Amino acid sequence: MEPTKKGIKRKSTILSYYTKTPKVQTDNLGKNDKLNEMEVVVSLAESALTPFNHNSQSMSEQHNENNKLIEPSASALPSALQTVITPTQIDIGLFIGQFEQPTSQVNSSHRYNILKNTFNPDTTFKFPGSGRRNLKFQINWLSRWKWLAYSVSCDGAFCKYRMLFCPKEVNTQKLGQLVFEKFTHEFLSVFENKQESIAVKLDSKLKLGIEKNRKMIRPIIETILLCGRQGIALRGLTDSGPIDLSSLFLSNNEGNFRVILKYVLMNSKDELKNCFENLPKNTTYISPDIQNEIINVINSLVIKKLVTKINQAKCFTILADEITDVAGIEQFSMCVRYFDKDTNKIRGFSSICTRINLNYLRGQAYDGASAMQGLFNGVQAIIKQSYPLALYIHCCSHSLNLAISDACDVKSIRNAVGIIQTVCSFFNTPKRQAVLQNSVEQIAPDSKKTKLKMLCPTRWVERHEAILVFLELFDSIIESLETISTWIDRETSSKANSILFSLKQGETLLSIHILAKVFSLSMPLSRQLQKEDIDLSISMELADNVMSAVCLLRTNAAEEFKIIYSDVEKKCESLGIMISIPRLAINQTNRLNISTESPEDYFRILIFVPFLDNFCEQLNDRFLNHKSLLKQFTCLINANEKNETEFKELLKTYSADIEADKVSAIGEFTIWHHQVKNKNPKNATEAFINCNEEISPTVHQLLKILITLTVTTASS
């Protein structure tokens, strides 16, 4: 055995991480070289604050001429490393050699973006080892030396200040590893307008020009923001030419933007007003093109802020649905649902952005179209191939709508809905509407409803209010139809007479009252599902309540239908009609032959019972998948039972989101279960608010995933 060397300690420092190179002599650096380095920083700071150029070029053209840098994205990394670098963090190793060109050709915004968004690994990041001693990069080096940056693609450390600000070499001699930290900090301060650049300090005229341009552009930006926040259109008949400040209103409509800006300038100080009047015509920055550029800049800033919040949440869900606009064209909309820790609320925004880290995708919600929910070639299946934790959730609003529409397949119910739709369409003319309004004033003067509501063509649950209005104005409708049936117009009078005959049927009246009864139970669920902050546990609880109420109605079908039948019977007496059983045939194929002589029993068996049975069955089938999905998270909010097995399954499923080991996580769950027993939260949102992230980080993360899982794509 070889003797060990005493007194020698192995100590891994950052210098041992670099390849040893000959020591660079800095004594030969002359004053000219130091001035060149200073000019680099000055030129960068000056480019960030250069006043507007008085020429015909637009803002985007000036930007594109200076923008010579090719920004590599995270897709340039190997597939195995793309899960480490997020879209908002930059791997500095991908920019090697791009900043060695003259600084005047490189935009300062790129340097600023790299300095602020350099990849910063967390404590869980595993650095690869190298050599026989398996030396690794130490994360504490990043906090110790602020100039240091780690590159995942190159598996090495770089001095970000040297790469961004220093030339390739000075007097044929390459620079060392360090750059003065003061210069870089001054660049950030200048770029963020915390202090003035050296060029501005030396040139007072340049400073005055910058201040003047900022004063002129501020009211323009604020006017655009005002129109955007209030949803006001910017354009008008006259969108070009100078603004006449002699009068606020002219003969031509100048548009909201120009009028509001004119009002601001006319009521501002004389200095600002005079400056705007004396500006050259090509530098007023009020043209539609400049307005669009400012809107695009505002949009990019808002999107960047939202994307940062989504990536910080480390958990989000996507929602997608198609709607038809007023022109009959289908529009595809996409939203993102995430938890905002600044407001402690569930947020969502409608936009498609490529800088969201899809590794944090935990849910996807669509309607029931085969192209979306297909098990093999559907959108959800394709997404799950790349992101297995992105659970698919069928929109609860669509599920409820399908359940009601299938339940309404009973013949009498379906015919009653068709008759109501025909009546609403019939009175959808000014002349017939006037007759109905006169009848309402005579028969029901206290009624606030004077017009029928059209039935929603797609959402059955939204027809509840239309049916209630129809029942409220039923007597006025009958009188109006009787009046219209006496008109000389043959087509109108005959149609009114046929509708009147259909309404004066006991089966139709019973079907309408049954619809109103059942829809009154499902309408609260439909309205709650349209809320943005509703979570999966609340929606399933409401669905169970509706199902229980409908099943109870089915259990007490005889007593409940007797009340409905009594109300309809009174209505028929006022109309001079009777509820009778239709003629029965020996071999009936179109309707049921129910052996009873009581009209009440006949229509209860024919309409009421089948409708309730279908409704209960459809609700149970449509929400079965949602219940199975919620069952995985029930252990986190169930105070009665401590199911450690389900919690272990959650740990196994979401191991990528959990930093604690299995033993520590189970300990957190035990403490959390005692807390749930004491506070007894009603839903997942309340449990998440009561959960302390520092005490139970694992439970907190799992609850955040639960409340982020979306319920519906049809929010109000």
CSV table of N, CA and C in Angstrom, one decimal, residues 230-324:
chain,number,residue,atom,x,y,z
A,230,GLN,N,-60.7,50.6,-21.7
A,230,GLN,CA,-62.1,50.9,-21.8
A,230,GLN,C,-62.8,50.2,-23.0
A,231,GLY,N,-62.0,49.5,-23.8
A,231,GLY,CA,-62.5,48.8,-24.9
A,231,GLY,C,-63.0,49.8,-26.0
A,232,ILE,N,-62.3,50.9,-26.2
A,232,ILE,CA,-62.8,51.9,-27.1
A,232,ILE,C,-61.9,51.8,-28.4
A,233,ALA,N,-62.6,51.9,-29.5
A,233,ALA,CA,-61.9,51.9,-30.8
A,233,ALA,C,-61.0,53.1,-31.0
A,234,LEU,N,-59.8,52.9,-31.6
A,234,LEU,CA,-58.9,54.0,-31.8
A,234,LEU,C,-59.2,54.8,-33.1
A,235,ARG,N,-59.6,54.1,-34.1
A,235,ARG,CA,-59.7,54.7,-35.4
A,235,ARG,C,-60.9,55.6,-35.6
A,236,GLY,N,-60.8,56.4,-36.7
A,236,GLY,CA,-62.0,57.2,-37.1
A,236,GLY,C,-61.9,57.5,-38.6
A,237,LEU,N,-62.6,58.5,-39.1
A,237,LEU,CA,-62.6,58.8,-40.5
A,237,LEU,C,-61.3,59.4,-40.9
A,238,THR,N,-60.7,60.2,-40.0
A,238,THR,CA,-59.4,60.9,-40.3
A,238,THR,C,-58.4,60.4,-39.4
A,239,ASP,N,-57.4,59.6,-39.9
A,239,ASP,CA,-56.4,59.0,-39.1
A,239,ASP,C,-55.0,59.5,-39.4
A,240,SER,N,-54.9,60.4,-40.3
A,240,SER,CA,-53.6,60.9,-40.7
A,240,SER,C,-53.5,62.4,-40.7
A,241,GLY,N,-52.3,62.9,-40.8
A,241,GLY,CA,-52.2,64.4,-40.7
A,241,GLY,C,-51.9,64.9,-39.4
A,242,PRO,N,-51.5,66.2,-39.3
A,242,PRO,CA,-51.3,66.8,-37.9
A,242,PRO,C,-52.6,67.0,-37.2
A,243,ILE,N,-52.5,67.1,-35.9
A,243,ILE,CA,-53.6,67.3,-35.0
A,243,ILE,C,-53.8,68.8,-34.9
A,244,ASP,N,-55.0,69.3,-35.1
A,244,ASP,CA,-55.4,70.7,-35.0
A,244,ASP,C,-55.8,71.0,-33.6
A,245,LEU,N,-55.0,71.7,-32.8
A,245,LEU,CA,-55.3,72.0,-31.4
A,245,LEU,C,-56.1,73.3,-31.2
A,246,SER,N,-56.6,73.9,-32.3
A,246,SER,CA,-57.4,75.1,-32.2
A,246,SER,C,-58.8,74.8,-31.7
A,247,SER,N,-59.3,73.6,-32.0
A,247,SER,CA,-60.7,73.2,-31.6
A,247,SER,C,-60.7,71.8,-31.3
A,248,LEU,N,-61.5,71.4,-30.3
A,248,LEU,CA,-61.5,70.0,-29.8
A,248,LEU,C,-62.3,69.2,-30.8
A,249,PHE,N,-63.4,69.7,-31.3
A,249,PHE,CA,-64.3,68.9,-32.2
A,249,PHE,C,-64.3,69.6,-33.6
A,250,LEU,N,-64.0,68.8,-34.6
A,250,LEU,CA,-64.1,69.2,-36.0
A,250,LEU,C,-65.2,68.6,-36.7
A,251,SER,N,-65.4,69.0,-38.0
A,251,SER,CA,-66.5,68.5,-38.7
A,251,SER,C,-66.3,67.0,-39.0
A,252,ASN,N,-65.1,66.6,-39.3
A,252,ASN,CA,-64.8,65.2,-39.5
A,252,ASN,C,-64.5,64.4,-38.2
A,253,ASN,N,-65.0,63.1,-38.2
A,253,ASN,CA,-64.7,62.3,-37.0
A,253,ASN,C,-63.2,61.8,-37.1
A,254,GLU,N,-62.4,62.4,-36.1
A,254,GLU,CA,-61.0,62.0,-36.1
A,254,GLU,C,-60.7,60.7,-35.4
A,255,GLY,N,-61.7,60.1,-34.8
A,255,GLY,CA,-61.4,58.9,-34.0
A,255,GLY,C,-61.2,59.2,-32.6
A,256,ASN,N,-61.4,58.2,-31.7
A,256,ASN,CA,-61.2,58.4,-30.3
A,256,ASN,C,-59.8,58.7,-29.9
A,257,PHE,N,-58.8,58.0,-30.5
A,257,PHE,CA,-57.4,58.3,-30.1
A,257,PHE,C,-57.0,59.7,-30.3
A,258,ARG,N,-57.3,60.3,-31.5
A,258,ARG,CA,-56.9,61.6,-31.8
A,258,ARG,C,-57.6,62.7,-31.0
A,259,VAL,N,-58.9,62.4,-30.7
A,259,VAL,CA,-59.7,63.3,-29.9
A,259,VAL,C,-59.3,63.4,-28.5
A,260,ILE,N,-59.0,62.2,-27.9
A,260,ILE,CA,-58.6,62.1,-26.5
A,260,ILE,C,-57.2,62.7,-26.4
A,261,LEU,N,-56.3,62.4,-27.3
A,261,LEU,CA,-55.0,63.0,-27.3
A,261,LEU,C,-55.1,64.5,-27.4
A,262,LYS,N,-55.9,65.0,-28.3
A,262,LYS,CA,-56.1,66.4,-28.4
A,262,LYS,C,-56.6,67.1,-27.1
A,263,TYR,N,-57.6,66.4,-26.5
A,263,TYR,CA,-58.1,66.9,-25.2
A,263,TYR,C,-57.0,67.0,-24.1
A,264,VAL,N,-56.1,66.0,-24.1
A,264,VAL,CA,-55.0,66.0,-23.1
A,264,VAL,C,-54.0,67.1,-23.4
A,265,LEU,N,-53.7,67.3,-24.7
A,265,LEU,CA,-52.7,68.4,-25.0
A,265,LEU,C,-53.3,69.8,-24.8
A,266,MET,N,-54.6,69.9,-25.1
A,266,MET,CA,-55.2,71.3,-24.9
A,266,MET,C,-55.3,71.6,-23.5
A,267,ASN,N,-55.4,70.7,-22.6
A,267,ASN,CA,-55.5,70.9,-21.1
A,267,ASN,C,-54.2,70.8,-20.4
A,268,SER,N,-53.1,70.6,-21.1
A,268,SER,CA,-51.8,70.4,-20.5
A,268,SER,C,-51.1,71.8,-20.4
A,269,LYS,N,-49.9,71.7,-20.0
A,269,LYS,CA,-49.1,73.0,-19.9
A,269,LYS,C,-48.8,73.5,-21.3
A,270,ASP,N,-48.6,74.8,-21.4
A,270,ASP,CA,-48.3,75.4,-22.7
A,270,ASP,C,-47.0,74.8,-23.3
A,271,GLU,N,-46.1,74.4,-22.4
A,271,GLU,CA,-44.8,73.9,-22.9
A,271,GLU,C,-45.0,72.6,-23.7
A,272,LEU,N,-45.8,71.7,-23.2
A,272,LEU,CA,-46.1,70.5,-23.9
A,272,LEU,C,-46.9,70.7,-25.2
A,273,LYS,N,-47.8,71.6,-25.1
A,273,LYS,CA,-48.7,71.9,-26.3
A,273,LYS,C,-47.8,72.6,-27.4
A,274,ASN,N,-47.0,73.5,-27.0
A,274,ASN,CA,-46.1,74.2,-28.0
A,274,ASN,C,-45.1,73.2,-28.6
A,275,CYS,N,-44.6,72.3,-27.8
A,275,CYS,CA,-43.6,71.3,-28.3
A,275,CYS,C,-44.3,70.4,-29.4
A,276,PHE,N,-45.5,70.0,-29.1
A,276,PHE,CA,-46.2,69.1,-30.0
A,276,PHE,C,-46.5,69.9,-31.3
A,277,GLU,N,-46.9,71.1,-31.2
A,277,GLU,CA,-47.3,71.9,-32.4
A,277,GLU,C,-46.0,72.1,-33.3
A,278,ASN,N,-44.9,72.2,-32.7
A,278,ASN,CA,-43.6,72.6,-33.4
A,278,ASN,C,-42.9,71.3,-33.9
A,279,LEU,N,-43.4,70.2,-33.6
A,279,LEU,CA,-42.7,68.9,-34.0
A,279,LEU,C,-42.7,68.8,-35.5
A,280,PRO,N,-41.7,68.2,-36.1
A,280,PRO,CA,-41.7,67.9,-37.6
A,280,PRO,C,-42.9,66.9,-37.9
A,281,LYS,N,-43.4,67.0,-39.0
A,281,LYS,CA,-44.6,66.1,-39.4
A,281,LYS,C,-44.2,64.7,-39.4
A,282,ASN,N,-43.0,64.3,-39.6
A,282,ASN,CA,-42.6,62.9,-39.6
A,282,ASN,C,-42.2,62.3,-38.3
A,283,THR,N,-42.3,63.1,-37.2
A,283,THR,CA,-41.9,62.6,-35.9
A,283,THR,C,-43.0,62.9,-34.9
A,284,THR,N,-44.2,62.9,-35.3
A,284,THR,CA,-45.3,63.1,-34.3
A,284,THR,C,-45.7,61.8,-33.6
A,285,TYR,N,-45.4,60.7,-34.2
A,285,TYR,CA,-45.7,59.3,-33.6
A,285,TYR,C,-47.2,59.2,-33.3
A,286,ILE,N,-48.1,59.6,-34.2
A,286,ILE,CA,-49.5,59.4,-33.9
A,286,ILE,C,-50.1,58.6,-35.1
A,287,SER,N,-49.4,58.2,-36.0
A,287,SER,CA,-49.9,57.4,-37.2
A,287,SER,C,-50.5,56.1,-36.8
A,288,PRO,N,-51.4,55.5,-37.5
A,288,PRO,CA,-51.9,54.1,-37.2
A,288,PRO,C,-50.8,53.1,-37.1
A,289,ASP,N,-49.7,53.2,-37.9
A,289,ASP,CA,-48.6,52.2,-37.8
A,289,ASP,C,-47.9,52.3,-36.5
A,290,ILE,N,-47.7,53.5,-36.0
A,290,ILE,CA,-47.0,53.7,-34.7
A,290,ILE,C,-47.9,53.2,-33.6
A,291,GLN,N,-49.2,53.5,-33.7
A,291,GLN,CA,-50.2,53.0,-32.7
A,291,GLN,C,-50.1,51.5,-32.6
A,292,ASN,N,-50.1,50.9,-33.8
A,292,ASN,CA,-50.0,49.4,-33.7
A,292,ASN,C,-48.7,48.9,-33.1
A,293,GLU,N,-47.6,49.6,-33.4
A,293,GLU,CA,-46.4,49.2,-32.8
A,293,GLU,C,-46.4,49.3,-31.3
A,294,ILE,N,-47.0,50.4,-30.8
A,294,ILE,CA,-47.1,50.6,-29.3
A,294,ILE,C,-47.9,49.6,-28.7
A,295,ILE,N,-49.0,49.2,-29.4
A,295,ILE,CA,-49.9,48.1,-28.9
A,295,ILE,C,-49.2,46.8,-28.9
A,296,ASN,N,-48.4,46.5,-29.9
A,296,ASN,CA,-47.6,45.3,-29.9
A,296,ASN,C,-46.6,45.3,-28.7
A,297,VAL,N,-46.0,46.4,-28.5
A,297,VAL,CA,-45.0,46.5,-27.4
A,297,VAL,C,-45.7,46.2,-26.0
A,298,ILE,N,-46.9,46.9,-25.9
A,298,ILE,CA,-47.6,46.7,-24.6
A,298,ILE,C,-48.0,45.2,-24.5
A,299,ASN,N,-48.5,44.6,-25.6
A,299,ASN,CA,-48.9,43.2,-25.6
A,299,ASN,C,-47.7,42.3,-25.2
A,300,SER,N,-46.5,42.6,-25.7
A,300,SER,CA,-45.4,41.7,-25.4
A,300,SER,C,-45.0,41.9,-23.9
A,301,LEU,N,-45.1,43.1,-23.4
A,301,LEU,CA,-44.8,43.3,-21.9
A,301,LEU,C,-45.8,42.5,-21.1
A,302,VAL,N,-47.1,42.6,-21.4
A,302,VAL,CA,-48.1,41.9,-20.6
A,302,VAL,C,-48.0,40.4,-20.7
A,303,ILE,N,-47.7,39.9,-21.9
A,303,ILE,CA,-47.5,38.5,-22.1
A,303,ILE,C,-46.3,38.0,-21.3
A,304,LYS,N,-45.2,38.8,-21.4
A,304,LYS,CA,-44.0,38.4,-20.7
A,304,LYS,C,-44.3,38.3,-19.2
A,305,LYS,N,-45.0,39.2,-18.6
A,305,LYS,CA,-45.3,39.2,-17.2
A,305,LYS,C,-46.2,38.0,-16.8
A,306,LEU,N,-47.2,37.7,-17.7
A,306,LEU,CA,-48.0,36.6,-17.4
A,306,LEU,C,-47.3,35.3,-17.5
A,307,VAL,N,-46.4,35.2,-18.5
A,307,VAL,CA,-45.7,33.9,-18.7
A,307,VAL,C,-44.7,33.7,-17.5
A,308,THR,N,-44.1,34.8,-17.0
A,308,THR,CA,-43.3,34.7,-15.8
A,308,THR,C,-44.1,34.2,-14.6
A,309,LYS,N,-45.3,34.7,-14.4
A,309,LYS,CA,-46.1,34.2,-13.3
A,309,LYS,C,-46.5,32.7,-13.5
A,310,ILE,N,-46.8,32.3,-14.7
A,310,ILE,CA,-47.2,30.9,-15.0
A,310,ILE,C,-46.0,30.0,-14.7
A,311,ASN,N,-44.8,30.4,-15.2
A,311,ASN,CA,-43.7,29.5,-14.9
A,311,ASN,C,-43.3,29.5,-13.5
A,312,GLN,N,-43.5,30.6,-12.8
A,312,GLN,CA,-43.2,30.6,-11.3
A,312,GLN,C,-44.2,29.7,-10.6
A,313,ALA,N,-45.5,29.6,-11.1
A,313,ALA,CA,-46.4,28.8,-10.4
A,313,ALA,C,-46.1,27.3,-10.5
A,314,LYS,N,-45.3,26.9,-11.6
A,314,LYS,CA,-44.9,25.6,-11.9
A,314,LYS,C,-46.1,24.6,-11.9
A,315,CYS,N,-47.2,25.0,-12.4
A,315,CYS,CA,-48.4,24.2,-12.5
A,315,CYS,C,-49.5,25.0,-13.3
A,316,PHE,N,-49.9,24.5,-14.4
A,316,PHE,CA,-51.0,25.2,-15.1
A,316,PHE,C,-51.8,24.2,-16.0
A,317,THR,N,-52.9,24.6,-16.4
A,317,THR,CA,-53.8,23.8,-17.2
A,317,THR,C,-54.2,24.6,-18.4
A,318,ILE,N,-54.4,23.9,-19.6
A,318,ILE,CA,-54.8,24.6,-20.8
A,318,ILE,C,-56.3,24.3,-21.1
A,319,LEU,N,-57.0,25.2,-21.6
A,319,LEU,CA,-58.4,25.1,-22.0
A,319,LEU,C,-58.6,25.5,-23.4
A,320,ALA,N,-59.3,24.8,-24.2
A,320,ALA,CA,-59.6,25.1,-25.6
A,320,ALA,C,-61.0,24.8,-26.0
A,321,ASP,N,-61.6,25.6,-26.8
A,321,ASP,CA,-63.0,25.5,-27.2
A,321,ASP,C,-63.2,26.3,-28.5
A,322,GLU,N,-64.2,25.9,-29.2
A,322,GLU,CA,-64.6,26.6,-30.4
A,322,GLU,C,-65.9,27.3,-30.2
A,323,ILE,N,-66.1,28.5,-30.7
A,323,ILE,CA,-67.3,29.2,-30.6
A,323,ILE,C,-67.6,29.8,-32.0
A,324,THR,N,-68.9,30.1,-32.2
A,324,THR,CA,-69.3,30.7,-33.5
A,324,THR,C,-69.6,32.2,-33.2
